[in-house]
Amino acid sequence: MTQRTMIEAIQNAHDVAMERDDKVVVFGEDVGFFGGVFRCTAGLQAKYGKNRCFDTPINELGIVGTAVGMAAYGIKPIVEIQFADYVYPAYDQIVSEAARIRHRSGGDFTCPLVIRMPAGGGIFGGQTHSQSPEALFTHVAGLKTVVPSNPQDAKGLLLAAIEDPDPVVILEPKRLYNGPFDGHHEKPIVPWKKHPLGEVDDGYYITEIGKAATAREGSDVTILAYGTMVYVAIAAAEEAGIDAEVIDLRSLVPLDTDAIKASVEKTGRCVIVHEATRTSGFGAELMSVVQELCFYFLEAPIIRVTGWDTPYPHAQEWDYFPGPARVIENLHKVMGA
Amino acid sequence: MGSTSKPLYLHVPEPGCRPGDKPDFSDFEMPRAGETRRPESDTSPEDMRDLAFSIVRVLNAEGKAVGPWAGTLSIEKLQLGLRHMMTLRAFDERMMMAQRQGKTSFYLQCLGEEAVACAFRQAMQPGDMHFPTYRQAGLLIAGGYPLESMMNQIYSNANDPIKGRQLPTMYSSKEFGFFTISGNLGTQFVQAVGWSMASAISGDTKIAAAWIGDGSTSESDFHAAMVFASTYQVPVILNVVNNQWAISTFQGMARGNSATFASRGHGFGIPSIRVDGNDYLAVHAVAMWAAERARLGFGPTMIEHVTYRAGGHTSSDDPSSYRAEGEGSAWPLGDPIERLKNHLISLGEWSESRHAQVTAELMDEVKHAQKSAEAVGTMTSGKSSSSRDIFEGVYETMPAHLIAQRQEAGY
Ligand SMILES: Cc1ncc(C[n+]2csc(CCOP(=O)(O)OP(=O)(O)O)c2C)c(N)n1
Ligand SMILES: [Mg+2]
């Protein structure tokens, strides 16, 4: 075990994977010499050489498109999109190509590649450094989409993604890179280096894709969350004095419906929290799943707390971000019903 | 002949120097001032391919304006140009400081590349439209846009013209011919082509200028812009600002470390020219030439402005971890303000003491604007932009579901 930030855990996952398998290559904008604008690939070029970790031209279509070609050849690309907000030029390569190559070629070609991208807000990044576009990936058949919420899972999910035979999109909540953030922006965070969840296993291990974790046990209501919202949900439950069970989904597709079902059957109530915009957000999918699987156990309508259906603002960030106050209000609502 | 096979390897371009190395621009080919020819604006593209491999330079080492591109600006205009660049530099200095003092979240300066946007703006006419990147604040300053409005935007205060919605420096002003800046690289380049197509479709006389950084020429939008511009012979000026760096990535990464950015235009039959971006006179002359080509119906021109990003990428960046120390001072094209100042001094139209006096005067002007903006508010004090503005302006008419969300938010 070593105490690591989420950034260091991700860097370490790359290192472990590259050490284990010389087919693993890592590339993206500023990831080579500099080690990435968030430092998630620091030192890899110096250690493994320019053939295995390199800078690219600024062209996201090119980054993902070449990764698809490499995966077809049989090497294992991990690419970084500098911010999730810049993935759109690559969308065609992800949706029409990476996601479908196995199916359309009858298994003749496959596309095991990993696309990492920092996502989410809370850093005053405005509309082009704050988005949570997970629903644009979860809607696509053939892709897996995961969102870690702590250093141990960030490393384990990345190592699992590298070994996965199909394309995996990893959205890394950048607001969690240095420590868990519960939405109380006026208070300093406890850095991962001083946090029990900052303890990361050394060497190789995986966190299975498709398995949720229970971030807080409780019996009154189930909160379904992922990424930054896991900590917002925990803070809200504690401040409201409501014994909520917080499920950290970790993997959106495939989704751990067993864990969701077990928890909601136990509590009979469900609040869904995500940072992304509401309409057609992943919360809509979660609501359907809960409705389909747990209808007869529900004692109140399911509620979702989300970002507003607007672009992510710059200055008014904290009136956009679904912080503890909004979650608390909705917890009371669902308990009162 | 039989072929032998040997193991292949991936070629990854590298800059000449990195931290710890001695800055070295010895392979930077720089023609003497006055050396590059000036063809008539109706010359066919095939007959001026050489311009994409040379560099138009007007100011020589003694500060004299020489050669066929000299003489496009009066003394008054040169003095005004110097004041614009000095204003921009003072503005950047104060706003970088304001960012460090926590008055705003972020800042992006233009240090070292002031001549590019300031001189270019002087060659354009009212009604023309710029599609800028975040590093062309000089277009606004040289266009007479109020400094205080820029600061209101930077502070996201109650008078921010774009209502706190965008990152500092992502200005927008239709009135001043400045298209709203996107944080997504490259998108504006092809939009400028579309705007110019609309001018042509409408039988108008306006032209547009597209702007993009060296690194961002890799984006597909750049190539889409060129194919449309060449197919429809669009009245547009395609500006590439080659400031040598794209965050930590050197400019060679975007062009395979071969040829030049300007020569990218040749594959599309677009006349392309390189200019000394730190030479106010040269940028202005080349811009005038390209604008004339566009206005006379000769179609698009690509201009590569060769300059240097003297500062960090943004307030969040520390270039010392990826750039060699002293690279900026080794840069062979010097500093644009110094060069124009020396030129005016050599003409007897400026002096060191006047320069010092104007520097102080312009700094006062900037501080005055800053005081007014801060009296309204900064990101941490005073009157900020309203949270109601999160919801306003998503659509022209707010749909019912957004009204409900706005009410839920309490606004
Ligand atoms: C589509 C997209 N990809 C990546 C980024 C992240 N990014 C912001 S600025 C930058 C470097 C741009 O360099 P260049 O085009 O040379 O312009 P300069 O900053 O030097 O003016 C990068 C990679 C972005 N903003 N948009
Ligand atoms: Mg650049």
PDB file of N, CA, C and O in Angstrom, chain B residues 39-93:
ATOM      1  N   PRO B  39       4.773  40.298 -54.853  1.00  0.00           N
ATOM      2  CA  PRO B  39       4.078  40.154 -56.137  1.00  0.00           C
ATOM      3  C   PRO B  39       2.798  40.994 -56.150  1.00  0.00           C
ATOM      4  O   PRO B  39       2.272  41.320 -55.089  1.00  0.00           O
ATOM      5  N   GLU B  40       2.311  41.300 -57.331  1.00  0.00           N
ATOM      6  CA  GLU B  40       1.016  41.975 -57.440  1.00  0.00           C
ATOM      7  C   GLU B  40      -0.063  41.059 -56.848  1.00  0.00           C
ATOM      8  O   GLU B  40       0.065  39.832 -56.891  1.00  0.00           O
ATOM      9  N   SER B  41      -1.129  41.658 -56.352  1.00  0.00           N
ATOM     10  CA  SER B  41      -2.105  40.840 -55.630  1.00  0.00           C
ATOM     11  C   SER B  41      -2.874  39.884 -56.548  1.00  0.00           C
ATOM     12  O   SER B  41      -3.480  38.933 -56.076  1.00  0.00           O
ATOM     13  N   ASP B  42      -2.833  40.117 -57.855  1.00  0.00           N
ATOM     14  CA  ASP B  42      -3.564  39.199 -58.749  1.00  0.00           C
ATOM     15  C   ASP B  42      -2.663  38.097 -59.315  1.00  0.00           C
ATOM     16  O   ASP B  42      -3.080  37.344 -60.189  1.00  0.00           O
ATOM     17  N   THR B  43      -1.461  37.987 -58.803  1.00  0.00           N
ATOM     18  CA  THR B  43      -0.555  36.935 -59.274  1.00  0.00           C
ATOM     19  C   THR B  43      -1.170  35.563 -59.023  1.00  0.00           C
ATOM     20  O   THR B  43      -1.810  35.341 -58.001  1.00  0.00           O
ATOM     21  N   SER B  44      -0.954  34.653 -59.969  1.00  0.00           N
ATOM     22  CA  SER B  44      -1.564  33.336 -59.780  1.00  0.00           C
ATOM     23  C   SER B  44      -0.819  32.567 -58.692  1.00  0.00           C
ATOM     24  O   SER B  44       0.385  32.750 -58.497  1.00  0.00           O
ATOM     25  N   PRO B  45      -1.543  31.717 -57.975  1.00  0.00           N
ATOM     26  CA  PRO B  45      -0.944  30.990 -56.847  1.00  0.00           C
ATOM     27  C   PRO B  45       0.343  30.256 -57.226  1.00  0.00           C
ATOM     28  O   PRO B  45       1.302  30.259 -56.453  1.00  0.00           O
ATOM     29  N   GLU B  46       0.385  29.667 -58.423  1.00  0.00           N
ATOM     30  CA  GLU B  46       1.581  28.895 -58.809  1.00  0.00           C
ATOM     31  C   GLU B  46       2.808  29.797 -58.926  1.00  0.00           C
ATOM     32  O   GLU B  46       3.937  29.335 -58.787  1.00  0.00           O
ATOM     33  N   ASP B  47       2.565  31.084 -59.202  1.00  0.00           N
ATOM     34  CA  ASP B  47       3.696  31.984 -59.408  1.00  0.00           C
ATOM     35  C   ASP B  47       4.178  32.654 -58.125  1.00  0.00           C
ATOM     36  O   ASP B  47       5.024  33.564 -58.178  1.00  0.00           O
ATOM     37  N   MET B  48       3.643  32.249 -56.998  1.00  0.00           N
ATOM     38  CA  MET B  48       4.176  32.831 -55.751  1.00  0.00           C
ATOM     39  C   MET B  48       4.324  31.793 -54.644  1.00  0.00           C
ATOM     40  O   MET B  48       4.210  32.100 -53.464  1.00  0.00           O
ATOM     41  N   ARG B  49       4.623  30.593 -55.053  1.00  0.00           N
ATOM     42  CA  ARG B  49       4.819  29.530 -54.058  1.00  0.00           C
ATOM     43  C   ARG B  49       5.999  29.820 -53.133  1.00  0.00           C
ATOM     44  O   ARG B  49       6.007  29.405 -51.977  1.00  0.00           O
ATOM     45  N   ASP B  50       6.976  30.547 -53.641  1.00  0.00           N
ATOM     46  CA  ASP B  50       8.172  30.856 -52.835  1.00  0.00           C
ATOM     47  C   ASP B  50       7.822  31.613 -51.542  1.00  0.00           C
ATOM     48  O   ASP B  50       8.529  31.507 -50.539  1.00  0.00           O
ATOM     49  N   LEU B  51       6.699  32.357 -51.550  1.00  0.00           N
ATOM     50  CA  LEU B  51       6.360  33.171 -50.375  1.00  0.00           C
ATOM     51  C   LEU B  51       6.054  32.322 -49.139  1.00  0.00           C
ATOM     52  O   LEU B  51       6.140  32.812 -48.013  1.00  0.00           O
ATOM     53  N   ALA B  52       5.717  31.071 -49.365  1.00  0.00           N
ATOM     54  CA  ALA B  52       5.400  30.194 -48.227  1.00  0.00           C
ATOM     55  C   ALA B  52       6.661  29.665 -47.554  1.00  0.00           C
ATOM     56  O   ALA B  52       6.583  28.998 -46.524  1.00  0.00           O
ATOM     57  N   PHE B  53       7.806  29.941 -48.132  1.00  0.00           N
ATOM     58  CA  PHE B  53       9.062  29.409 -47.564  1.00  0.00           C
ATOM     59  C   PHE B  53      10.014  30.512 -47.131  1.00  0.00           C
ATOM     60  O   PHE B  53      11.066  30.257 -46.571  1.00  0.00           O
ATOM     61  N   SER B  54       9.640  31.760 -47.440  1.00  0.00           N
ATOM     62  CA  SER B  54      10.457  32.894 -47.017  1.00  0.00           C
ATOM     63  C   SER B  54       9.783  33.539 -45.802  1.00  0.00           C
ATOM     64  O   SER B  54       8.842  32.970 -45.249  1.00  0.00           O
ATOM     65  N   ILE B  55      10.271  34.691 -45.370  1.00  0.00           N
ATOM     66  CA  ILE B  55       9.570  35.447 -44.319  1.00  0.00           C
ATOM     67  C   ILE B  55       9.607  36.921 -44.725  1.00  0.00           C
ATOM     68  O   ILE B  55      10.688  37.491 -44.893  1.00  0.00           O
ATOM     69  N   VAL B  56       8.439  37.511 -44.878  1.00  0.00           N
ATOM     70  CA  VAL B  56       8.404  38.941 -45.200  1.00  0.00           C
ATOM     71  C   VAL B  56       8.840  39.718 -43.965  1.00  0.00           C
ATOM     72  O   VAL B  56       8.247  39.579 -42.886  1.00  0.00           O
ATOM     73  N   ARG B  57       9.897  40.528 -44.134  1.00  0.00           N
ATOM     74  CA  ARG B  57      10.389  41.332 -43.027  1.00  0.00           C
ATOM     75  C   ARG B  57      10.650  42.736 -43.559  1.00  0.00           C
ATOM     76  O   ARG B  57      11.195  42.896 -44.650  1.00  0.00           O
ATOM     77  N   VAL B  58      10.260  43.727 -42.796  1.00  0.00           N
ATOM     78  CA  VAL B  58      10.430  45.119 -43.232  1.00  0.00           C
ATOM     79  C   VAL B  58      11.483  45.820 -42.377  1.00  0.00           C
ATOM     80  O   VAL B  58      12.364  46.509 -42.894  1.00  0.00           O
ATOM     81  N   LEU B  59      11.416  45.633 -41.073  1.00  0.00           N
ATOM     82  CA  LEU B  59      12.355  46.326 -40.178  1.00  0.00           C
ATOM     83  C   LEU B  59      13.694  45.588 -40.117  1.00  0.00           C
ATOM     84  O   LEU B  59      13.742  44.402 -39.794  1.00  0.00           O
ATOM     85  N   ASN B  60      14.773  46.298 -40.401  1.00  0.00           N
ATOM     86  CA  ASN B  60      16.080  45.644 -40.315  1.00  0.00           C
ATOM     87  C   ASN B  60      16.700  45.866 -38.933  1.00  0.00           C
ATOM     88  O   ASN B  60      16.099  46.484 -38.048  1.00  0.00           O
ATOM     89  N   ALA B  61      17.895  45.358 -38.758  1.00  0.00           N
ATOM     90  CA  ALA B  61      18.536  45.388 -37.444  1.00  0.00           C
ATOM     91  C   ALA B  61      18.772  46.823 -36.957  1.00  0.00           C
ATOM     92  O   ALA B  61      18.823  47.086 -35.754  1.00  0.00           O
ATOM     93  N   GLU B  62      18.888  47.762 -37.884  1.00  0.00           N
ATOM     94  CA  GLU B  62      19.098  49.167 -37.486  1.00  0.00           C
ATOM     95  C   GLU B  62      17.769  49.895 -37.242  1.00  0.00           C
ATOM     96  O   GLU B  62      17.754  51.098 -36.980  1.00  0.00           O
ATOM     97  N   GLY B  63      16.682  49.156 -37.389  1.00  0.00           N
ATOM     98  CA  GLY B  63      15.383  49.793 -37.168  1.00  0.00           C
ATOM     99  C   GLY B  63      14.875  50.557 -38.381  1.00  0.00           C
ATOM    100  O   GLY B  63      13.922  51.335 -38.278  1.00  0.00           O
ATOM    101  N   LYS B  64      15.482  50.335 -39.532  1.00  0.00           N
ATOM    102  CA  LYS B  64      15.019  51.008 -40.761  1.00  0.00           C
ATOM    103  C   LYS B  64      13.994  50.128 -41.485  1.00  0.00           C
ATOM    104  O   LYS B  64      14.106  48.912 -41.465  1.00  0.00           O
ATOM    105  N   ALA B  65      13.018  50.772 -42.115  1.00  0.00           N
ATOM    106  CA  ALA B  65      12.031  50.044 -42.916  1.00  0.00           C
ATOM    107  C   ALA B  65      12.557  49.926 -44.341  1.00  0.00           C
ATOM    108  O   ALA B  65      12.789  50.947 -44.993  1.00  0.00           O
ATOM    109  N   VAL B  66      12.731  48.699 -44.805  1.00  0.00           N
ATOM    110  CA  VAL B  66      13.356  48.499 -46.120  1.00  0.00           C
ATOM    111  C   VAL B  66      12.566  47.510 -46.976  1.00  0.00           C
ATOM    112  O   VAL B  66      11.834  46.669 -46.462  1.00  0.00           O
ATOM    113  N   GLY B  67      12.746  47.643 -48.298  1.00  0.00           N
ATOM    114  CA  GLY B  67      12.220  46.647 -49.228  1.00  0.00           C
ATOM    115  C   GLY B  67      10.830  46.957 -49.733  1.00  0.00           C
ATOM    116  O   GLY B  67      10.200  47.955 -49.357  1.00  0.00           O
ATOM    117  N   PRO B  68      10.322  46.050 -50.588  1.00  0.00           N
ATOM    118  CA  PRO B  68       9.072  46.317 -51.315  1.00  0.00           C
ATOM    119  C   PRO B  68       7.813  46.318 -50.443  1.00  0.00           C
ATOM    120  O   PRO B  68       6.768  46.773 -50.895  1.00  0.00           O
ATOM    121  N   TRP B  69       7.889  45.807 -49.231  1.00  0.00           N
ATOM    122  CA  TRP B  69       6.701  45.769 -48.371  1.00  0.00           C
ATOM    123  C   TRP B  69       6.640  46.983 -47.438  1.00  0.00           C
ATOM    124  O   TRP B  69       5.674  47.146 -46.689  1.00  0.00           O
ATOM    125  N   ALA B  70       7.650  47.848 -47.477  1.00  0.00           N
ATOM    126  CA  ALA B  70       7.671  49.013 -46.582  1.00  0.00           C
ATOM    127  C   ALA B  70       6.700  50.081 -47.079  1.00  0.00           C
ATOM    128  O   ALA B  70       6.318  50.089 -48.252  1.00  0.00           O
ATOM    129  N   GLY B  71       6.320  50.972 -46.173  1.00  0.00           N
ATOM    130  CA  GLY B  71       5.605  52.174 -46.598  1.00  0.00           C
ATOM    131  C   GLY B  71       4.088  52.101 -46.577  1.00  0.00           C
ATOM    132  O   GLY B  71       3.431  52.909 -47.221  1.00  0.00           O
ATOM    133  N   THR B  72       3.500  51.161 -45.848  1.00  0.00           N
ATOM    134  CA  THR B  72       2.031  51.107 -45.819  1.00  0.00           C
ATOM    135  C   THR B  72       1.431  51.933 -44.686  1.00  0.00           C
ATOM    136  O   THR B  72       0.208  52.034 -44.582  1.00  0.00           O
ATOM    137  N   LEU B  73       2.257  52.509 -43.820  1.00  0.00           N
ATOM    138  CA  LEU B  73       1.719  53.204 -42.644  1.00  0.00           C
ATOM    139  C   LEU B  73       2.334  54.590 -42.466  1.00  0.00           C
ATOM    140  O   LEU B  73       3.551  54.751 -42.601  1.00  0.00           O
ATOM    141  N   SER B  74       1.498  55.545 -42.110  1.00  0.00           N
ATOM    142  CA  SER B  74       1.983  56.892 -41.811  1.00  0.00           C
ATOM    143  C   SER B  74       2.657  56.908 -40.437  1.00  0.00           C
ATOM    144  O   SER B  74       2.469  55.984 -39.641  1.00  0.00           O
ATOM    145  N   ILE B  75       3.396  57.969 -40.136  1.00  0.00           N
ATOM    146  CA  ILE B  75       4.016  58.110 -38.810  1.00  0.00           C
ATOM    147  C   ILE B  75       2.956  58.057 -37.714  1.00  0.00           C
ATOM    148  O   ILE B  75       3.124  57.376 -36.707  1.00  0.00           O
ATOM    149  N   GLU B  76       1.840  58.740 -37.929  1.00  0.00           N
ATOM    150  CA  GLU B  76       0.783  58.755 -36.902  1.00  0.00           C
ATOM    151  C   GLU B  76       0.261  57.348 -36.639  1.00  0.00           C
ATOM    152  O   GLU B  76       0.027  56.957 -35.511  1.00  0.00           O
ATOM    153  N   LYS B  77       0.082  56.615 -37.725  1.00  0.00           N
ATOM    154  CA  LYS B  77      -0.437  55.242 -37.567  1.00  0.00           C
ATOM    155  C   LYS B  77       0.588  54.364 -36.864  1.00  0.00           C
ATOM    156  O   LYS B  77       0.231  53.458 -36.099  1.00  0.00           O
ATOM    157  N   LEU B  78       1.864  54.587 -37.146  1.00  0.00           N
ATOM    158  CA  LEU B  78       2.901  53.796 -36.469  1.00  0.00           C
ATOM    159  C   LEU B  78       2.919  54.116 -34.972  1.00  0.00           C
ATOM    160  O   LEU B  78       3.029  53.210 -34.135  1.00  0.00           O
ATOM    161  N   GLN B  79       2.800  55.387 -34.665  1.00  0.00           N
ATOM    162  CA  GLN B  79       2.779  55.770 -33.246  1.00  0.00           C
ATOM    163  C   GLN B  79       1.554  55.189 -32.550  1.00  0.00           C
ATOM    164  O   GLN B  79       1.637  54.713 -31.422  1.00  0.00           O
ATOM    165  N   LEU B  80       0.433  55.208 -33.266  1.00  0.00           N
ATOM    166  CA  LEU B  80      -0.783  54.635 -32.704  1.00  0.00           C
ATOM    167  C   LEU B  80      -0.601  53.127 -32.491  1.00  0.00           C
ATOM    168  O   LEU B  80      -0.989  52.575 -31.457  1.00  0.00           O
ATOM    169  N   GLY B  81       0.015  52.478 -33.466  1.00  0.00           N
ATOM    170  CA  GLY B  81       0.270  51.035 -33.367  1.00  0.00           C
ATOM    171  C   GLY B  81       1.135  50.707 -32.165  1.00  0.00           C
ATOM    172  O   GLY B  81       0.884  49.734 -31.438  1.00  0.00           O
ATOM    173  N   LEU B  82       2.140  51.542 -31.947  1.00  0.00           N
ATOM    174  CA  LEU B  82       3.010  51.321 -30.786  1.00  0.00           C
ATOM    175  C   LEU B  82       2.198  51.459 -29.495  1.00  0.00           C
ATOM    176  O   LEU B  82       2.335  50.651 -28.577  1.00  0.00           O
ATOM    177  N   ARG B  83       1.357  52.453 -29.460  1.00  0.00           N
ATOM    178  CA  ARG B  83       0.524  52.647 -28.266  1.00  0.00           C
ATOM    179  C   ARG B  83      -0.411  51.460 -28.040  1.00  0.00           C
ATOM    180  O   ARG B  83      -0.610  51.032 -26.912  1.00  0.00           O
ATOM    181  N   HIS B  84      -0.970  50.914 -29.125  1.00  0.00           N
ATOM    182  CA  HIS B  84      -1.838  49.732 -28.977  1.00  0.00           C
ATOM    183  C   HIS B  84      -1.068  48.582 -28.333  1.00  0.00           C
ATOM    184  O   HIS B  84      -1.556  47.941 -27.402  1.00  0.00           O
ATOM    185  N   MET B  85       0.115  48.320 -28.859  1.00  0.00           N
ATOM    186  CA  MET B  85       0.896  47.180 -28.330  1.00  0.00           C
ATOM    187  C   MET B  85       1.288  47.417 -26.877  1.00  0.00           C
ATOM    188  O   MET B  85       1.255  46.508 -26.051  1.00  0.00           O
ATOM    189  N   MET B  86       1.652  48.669 -26.581  1.00  0.00           N
ATOM    190  CA  MET B  86       2.033  48.988 -25.198  1.00  0.00           C
ATOM    191  C   MET B  86       0.835  48.878 -24.254  1.00  0.00           C
ATOM    192  O   MET B  86       0.965  48.447 -23.113  1.00  0.00           O
ATOM    193  N   THR B  87      -0.333  49.255 -24.763  1.00  0.00           N
ATOM    194  CA  THR B  87      -1.549  49.130 -23.953  1.00  0.00           C
ATOM    195  C   THR B  87      -1.826  47.666 -23.647  1.00  0.00           C
ATOM    196  O   THR B  87      -2.120  47.286 -22.507  1.00  0.00           O
ATOM    197  N   LEU B  88      -1.718  46.852 -24.685  1.00  0.00           N
ATOM    198  CA  LEU B  88      -1.970  45.419 -24.506  1.00  0.00           C
ATOM    199  C   LEU B  88      -0.994  44.826 -23.487  1.00  0.00           C
ATOM    200  O   LEU B  88      -1.382  44.036 -22.625  1.00  0.00           O
ATOM    201  N   ARG B  89       0.265  45.246 -23.576  1.00  0.00           N
ATOM    202  CA  ARG B  89       1.247  44.689 -22.637  1.00  0.00           C
ATOM    203  C   ARG B  89       0.951  45.134 -21.202  1.00  0.00           C
ATOM    204  O   ARG B  89       1.017  44.331 -20.265  1.00  0.00           O
ATOM    205  N   ALA B  90       0.591  46.394 -21.056  1.00  0.00           N
ATOM    206  CA  ALA B  90       0.247  46.882 -19.707  1.00  0.00           C
ATOM    207  C   ALA B  90      -0.998  46.170 -19.185  1.00  0.00           C
ATOM    208  O   ALA B  90      -1.082  45.789 -18.013  1.00  0.00           O
ATOM    209  N   PHE B  91      -1.949  45.978 -20.080  1.00  0.00           N
ATOM    210  CA  PHE B  91      -3.205  45.302 -19.724  1.00  0.00           C
ATOM    211  C   PHE B  91      -2.909  43.881 -19.230  1.00  0.00           C
ATOM    212  O   PHE B  91      -3.394  43.449 -18.187  1.00  0.00           O
ATOM    213  N   ASP B  92      -2.091  43.159 -20.006  1.00  0.00           N
ATOM    214  CA  ASP B  92      -1.723  41.788 -19.628  1.00  0.00           C
ATOM    215  C   ASP B  92      -1.029  41.759 -18.264  1.00  0.00           C
ATOM    216  O   ASP B  92      -1.305  40.892 -17.430  1.00  0.00           O
ATOM    217  N   GLU B  93      -0.144  42.716 -18.057  1.00  0.00           N
ATOM    218  CA  GLU B  93       0.600  42.744 -16.794  1.00  0.00           C
ATOM    219  C   GLU B  93      -0.346  42.908 -15.606  1.00  0.00           C
ATOM    220  O   GLU B  93      -0.272  42.174 -14.619  1.00  0.00           O
TER     221      GLU B  93
END
